[in-house]
Structures are given as structure tokens and as C-alpha cells.
Short mmCIF file of C-alpha atoms in Angstrom, two decimals:
data_model
loop_
_atom_site.label_atom_id
_atom_site.label_comp_id
_atom_site.label_asym_id
_atom_site.label_seq_id
_atom_site.Cartn_x
_atom_site.Cartn_y
_atom_site.Cartn_z
CA UNK H 1 117.32 131.04 70.93
CA UNK H 2 117.07 129.41 74.34
CA UNK H 3 116.29 125.70 74.58
CA UNK H 4 115.34 123.83 77.75
CA UNK H 5 116.59 120.25 77.53
CA UNK H 6 113.58 119.04 79.53
CA UNK H 7 111.18 119.86 76.72
CA UNK H 8 112.68 117.31 74.30
CA UNK H 9 111.23 119.36 71.46
CA UNK H 10 112.89 118.84 68.12
CA UNK H 11 114.49 122.23 67.62
CA UNK H 12 117.78 120.76 66.41
CA UNK H 13 117.20 121.21 62.68
CA UNK H 14 116.14 124.81 63.23
CA UNK H 15 119.16 125.55 65.43
CA UNK H 16 121.66 123.97 63.01
CA UNK H 17 120.17 125.81 60.05
CA UNK H 18 120.27 129.13 61.88
CA UNK H 19 123.83 128.58 63.04
CA UNK H 20 124.93 127.75 59.53
CA UNK H 21 123.39 130.97 58.26
CA UNK H 22 125.29 132.97 60.90
CA UNK H 23 128.55 132.91 58.92
CA UNK H 24 127.00 134.92 56.11
CA UNK H 25 125.41 137.63 58.27
CA UNK H 26 127.38 140.65 59.44
CA UNK H 27 127.21 141.45 63.14
CA UNK H 28 126.32 145.00 62.15
CA UNK H 29 123.74 144.32 59.46
CA UNK H 30 120.36 144.55 61.24
CA UNK H 31 118.44 144.37 57.98
CA UNK H 32 119.77 140.83 57.53
CA UNK H 33 120.17 139.71 61.13
CA UNK H 34 116.61 140.63 62.05
CA UNK H 35 115.15 138.29 59.43
CA UNK H 36 114.88 134.51 59.64
CA UNK H 37 115.46 133.30 56.08
CA UNK H 38 116.40 129.86 57.38
CA UNK H 39 112.89 129.34 58.75
CA UNK H 40 110.69 130.98 56.14
CA UNK H 41 110.42 129.57 52.64
CA UNK H 42 107.84 131.66 50.80
CA UNK H 43 105.99 130.18 47.90
CA UNK H 44 107.33 132.07 44.93
CA UNK H 45 105.24 132.22 41.79
CA UNK H 46 106.39 133.83 38.60
CA UNK H 47 105.84 137.58 38.69
CA UNK H 48 104.49 137.20 42.24
CA UNK H 49 106.67 139.88 43.75
CA UNK H 50 106.20 143.43 42.53
CA UNK H 51 107.24 146.77 43.95
CA UNK H 52 103.79 147.24 45.43
CA UNK H 53 103.69 143.79 47.07
CA UNK H 54 107.15 144.27 48.56
CA UNK H 55 106.11 147.61 50.02
CA UNK H 56 102.63 146.83 51.28
CA UNK H 57 103.11 148.79 54.50
CA UNK H 58 103.35 152.38 53.42
CA UNK H 59 104.11 154.76 56.28
CA UNK H 60 103.56 158.42 55.59
CA UNK H 61 106.31 160.90 56.39
CA UNK H 62 105.62 163.18 59.34
CA UNK H 63 105.05 166.73 58.16
CA UNK H 64 104.88 168.24 61.67
CA UNK H 65 106.85 165.90 64.01
CA UNK H 66 106.32 168.05 67.12
CA UNK H 67 102.56 167.97 66.84
CA UNK H 68 102.12 164.56 65.22
CA UNK H 69 104.46 162.56 67.45
CA UNK H 70 106.67 164.37 69.93
CA UNK H 71 103.90 165.97 71.98
CA UNK H 72 101.86 162.76 72.07
CA UNK H 73 104.60 160.21 72.82
CA UNK H 74 106.17 159.61 76.23
CA UNK H 75 108.47 156.67 75.48
CA UNK H 76 110.81 156.14 72.52
CA UNK H 77 112.38 152.75 71.76
CA UNK H 78 115.39 152.67 69.45
CA UNK H 79 117.15 149.83 67.68
CA UNK H 80 120.93 150.25 67.81
CA UNK H 81 122.75 148.83 64.78
CA UNK H 82 121.91 150.99 61.78
CA UNK H 83 119.78 153.39 63.85
CA UNK H 84 122.08 154.81 66.55
CA UNK H 85 125.36 153.77 64.99
CA UNK H 86 126.75 152.20 61.87
CA UNK H 87 129.76 150.04 62.66
CA UNK H 88 131.85 152.14 65.03
CA UNK H 89 130.46 155.53 63.98
CA UNK H 90 127.47 157.35 65.39
CA UNK H 91 124.87 158.24 62.78
CA UNK H 92 124.53 161.95 61.97
CA UNK H 93 121.90 163.73 64.01
CA UNK H 94 121.59 161.11 66.74
CA UNK H 95 123.31 163.06 69.55
CA UNK H 96 121.09 166.09 68.90
CA UNK H 97 117.96 163.93 68.67
CA UNK H 98 118.61 162.15 71.95
CA UNK H 99 119.47 165.41 73.69
CA UNK H 100 116.23 166.98 72.49
CA UNK H 101 114.16 164.03 73.70
CA UNK H 102 115.81 164.07 77.13
CA UNK H 103 115.29 167.81 77.43
CA UNK H 104 111.60 167.20 76.69
CA UNK H 105 111.42 164.66 79.53
CA UNK H 106 110.92 161.65 77.29
CA UNK H 107 111.84 158.13 78.36
CA UNK H 108 114.13 156.22 76.00
CA UNK H 109 115.17 152.61 75.65
CA UNK H 110 117.72 151.04 73.34
CA UNK H 111 117.22 147.47 72.17
CA UNK H 112 119.29 145.13 70.04
CA UNK H 113 119.11 141.50 68.94
CA UNK H 114 122.91 141.42 68.71
CA UNK H 115 123.99 139.23 71.63
CA UNK H 116 127.75 139.63 71.15
CA UNK H 117 127.84 142.23 73.94
CA UNK H 118 126.29 142.44 77.39
CA UNK H 119 124.58 145.58 78.67
CA UNK H 120 127.95 146.61 80.13
CA UNK H 121 129.56 146.08 76.72
CA UNK H 122 126.94 148.20 75.01
CA UNK H 123 127.29 150.87 77.70
CA UNK H 124 130.99 151.11 76.79
CA UNK H 125 130.07 151.45 73.13
CA UNK H 126 127.60 154.24 73.82
CA UNK H 127 130.27 155.99 75.90
CA UNK H 128 132.86 155.61 73.13
CA UNK H 129 130.48 157.35 70.74
CA UNK H 130 129.93 160.24 73.15
CA UNK H 131 126.37 159.19 74.00
CA UNK H 132 125.35 159.40 77.65
CA UNK H 133 123.00 156.44 77.94
CA UNK H 134 122.37 154.84 81.37
CA UNK H 135 122.84 151.07 81.54
CA UNK H 136 119.23 150.60 82.67
CA UNK H 137 118.02 151.93 79.32
CA UNK H 138 119.86 149.21 77.37
CA UNK H 139 118.17 145.92 76.50
CA UNK H 140 120.14 143.32 74.53
CA UNK H 141 119.16 139.78 73.57
CA UNK H 142 121.98 138.51 75.82
CA UNK H 143 120.29 140.25 78.76
CA UNK H 144 116.87 138.93 77.69
CA UNK H 145 118.11 135.33 77.78
CA UNK H 146 119.60 135.80 81.26
CA UNK H 147 116.44 137.53 82.48
CA UNK H 148 114.34 134.61 81.30
CA UNK H 149 116.51 132.12 83.18
CA UNK H 150 116.31 134.25 86.31
CA UNK H 151 112.53 134.61 86.09
CA UNK H 152 112.09 130.84 85.66
CA UNK H 153 114.38 130.10 88.64
CA UNK H 154 116.81 128.14 86.50
CA UNK H 155 119.60 128.59 89.06
CA UNK H 156 117.64 126.54 91.60
CA UNK H 157 117.76 123.48 89.29
CA UNK H 158 121.51 123.16 89.89
CA UNK H 159 122.01 122.82 86.12
CA UNK H 160 124.35 124.77 83.88
CA UNK H 161 123.96 126.41 80.46
CA UNK H 162 125.78 125.54 77.25
CA UNK H 163 126.44 128.68 75.17
CA UNK H 164 126.74 128.90 71.42
CA UNK H 165 127.59 132.56 71.18
CA UNK H 166 129.97 135.22 72.35
CA UNK H 167 131.06 137.01 75.50
CA UNK H 168 127.89 139.07 75.89
CA UNK H 169 125.86 136.03 76.92
CA UNK H 170 128.62 134.83 79.25
CA UNK H 171 128.79 138.17 81.05
CA UNK H 172 125.04 138.36 81.57
CA UNK H 173 124.90 134.84 83.02
CA UNK H 174 127.77 135.71 85.36
CA UNK H 175 125.71 138.59 86.74
CA UNK H 176 122.95 136.20 87.87
CA UNK H 177 125.39 133.50 89.04
CA UNK H 178 124.20 130.89 86.54
CA UNK H 179 127.03 128.47 85.66
CA UNK H 180 127.81 128.01 81.99
CA UNK H 181 130.21 126.25 79.63
CA UNK H 182 131.05 126.72 75.96
CA UNK H 183 131.00 130.16 74.38
CA UNK H 184 134.34 131.60 73.21
CA UNK H 185 136.26 128.79 74.96
CA UNK H 186 135.01 126.29 72.35
CA UNK H 187 135.96 128.28 69.26
CA UNK H 188 138.95 126.09 68.31
CA UNK H 189 137.54 122.71 69.34
CA UNK H 190 136.73 119.92 66.91
CA UNK H 191 134.95 116.59 67.49
CA UNK H 192 136.44 113.22 66.63
CA UNK H 193 135.14 112.57 63.13
CA UNK H 194 136.91 109.21 62.73
CA UNK H 195 135.29 105.77 62.68
CA UNK H 196 133.57 105.10 65.98
CA UNK H 197 134.27 108.62 67.19
CA UNK H 198 131.95 109.97 69.87
CA UNK H 199 131.64 113.38 71.46
CA UNK H 200 131.22 113.30 75.25
CA UNK H 201 128.98 116.03 76.62
CA UNK H 202 128.11 117.43 80.02
CA UNK H 203 125.03 115.72 81.47
CA UNK H 204 124.46 118.65 83.85
CA UNK H 205 123.53 121.09 81.06
CA UNK H 206 119.90 122.06 81.52
CA UNK H 207 119.59 124.73 78.83
CA UNK H 208 121.29 125.82 75.63
CA UNK H 209 121.51 129.48 74.60
CA UNK H 210 122.26 130.17 70.94
CA UNK H 211 123.27 133.67 69.86
CA UNK H 212 125.25 135.26 67.06
CA UNK H 213 128.62 133.50 66.93
CA UNK H 214 131.45 134.56 64.63
CA UNK H 215 133.37 131.42 65.58
CA UNK H 216 130.68 128.82 64.98
CA UNK H 217 131.98 125.30 64.39
CA UNK H 218 130.76 121.72 64.22
CA UNK H 219 131.88 121.00 67.78
CA UNK H 220 129.51 123.66 69.14
CA UNK H 221 126.62 122.49 66.98
CA UNK H 222 127.07 118.84 67.93
CA UNK H 223 127.50 119.62 71.64
CA UNK H 224 124.36 121.78 71.65
CA UNK H 225 122.41 119.05 69.85
CA UNK H 226 123.55 116.38 72.33
CA UNK H 227 122.65 118.55 75.32
CA UNK H 228 119.19 119.24 73.91
CA UNK H 229 118.40 115.66 72.84
CA UNK H 230 120.16 113.57 75.46
CA UNK H 231 119.99 115.48 78.75
CA UNK H 232 117.13 115.34 81.22
#
């Protein structure tokens, strides 16, 4: 998520709900992380869900991959968690598959919605698994957030970014010289919850980026909310 404070749109409830859900989602569980259960509340009727309704999109298995796909496709886009690797182990057959595609002159890109690493961080992970993947083929959500700020000329506003997330977002913002606060530095902070307690916040924050955060706390949530609601 990336919120511009100028919009004054009421995203706070959505952000807080999503952040609360983050504690229960593994950083390497794409089947869970890619969904948004906090935002979607389906109407459930008795006996409404059956095997057929849960598997409405049936995709047939390729019987002749070379003729049905390989010869007709120039670009392949791969997810990372659960597709290229599982945890810290490369999935069987991946090195051979990537080598075959490169030998055939195919273009490949690797995308992930896990913002805990920057492109440089993911490059190191690919290297550690023995996979020769150029940095320019890697697209993470941390990079996407930074690219958006760069394309919208956020740096020229003179504002800074408040980060609810991990080092991947910080590293990507550093590469485009956008100032930021928060992130891992706020993991042990707590607001004053006593009578009359108030949390001061930086009035120069012009955007809030929210990514996966294994050290989420109330201080981060409250600071993000104040920056979104109170800043110009």
C-alpha cells in the first residue's frame, strides 16, 4: 500500500486491518499473502461452496509444452515464493527450466509481492540458490513503490516517507534519494497510552508506504494514521 497524505482518503481502517492480519501470514506463504481476506467478506450461504464452485477456473494440463507454449511465447513471468524457491531451498527442476528458457532466447522476469527485500536483496537470494538472474529481471513490491514515487516526482515535494515495513522498502527509497523515517527503526517503540497521552508525528511526511512487517506494533499503526489524516 502507498498512501499520499494529500488525498485525505479514509484508508485508515483498511490499513489497520491489513497490518493486524500481517502477524498471521508467513513471509514465505504466497498462497496466503497474495489474498486480501481483510478486505473481502463473501456472502456465505449454507452449502454455497462446493468443489466445483471453488475450482471454477479449470486449466488443462499441457500435453505438448514445446508446441503449445514454448514455441509461441517470448516472455515468461515467474512468481518467486513457492514457484522458484520454498523458504531457503530452490524448488526441484527450476535451475534446468530457467537454463532451457535462456538457451531458447526467452525473456524472463521474476516478480514478488514480498517487500521485505529490495531488488539487491533478492539478487543475493538468487545467487545463494545458484541461480544466475540479473538484477534488471527482478521486480519486487518494494521496487514498485519506489518507482511510483519517482514517476510522480515525489522527491521534488521536499516531503519524506513514513515506512511501515522492512529493509527492502528502505533500500529502494535510498536508491532514488527519497528521505524516509520509520521502518525497522520503529520496531521497539510504543506510544504513550496513559491519560492525556499524545503521539507527536512528523509534519513533513507526504506519503506512507505499508508493506509486510514482522515487527508491526501500535506505534507504527498510530504514526501512519496520523501522517495520513493530519498532514497536508
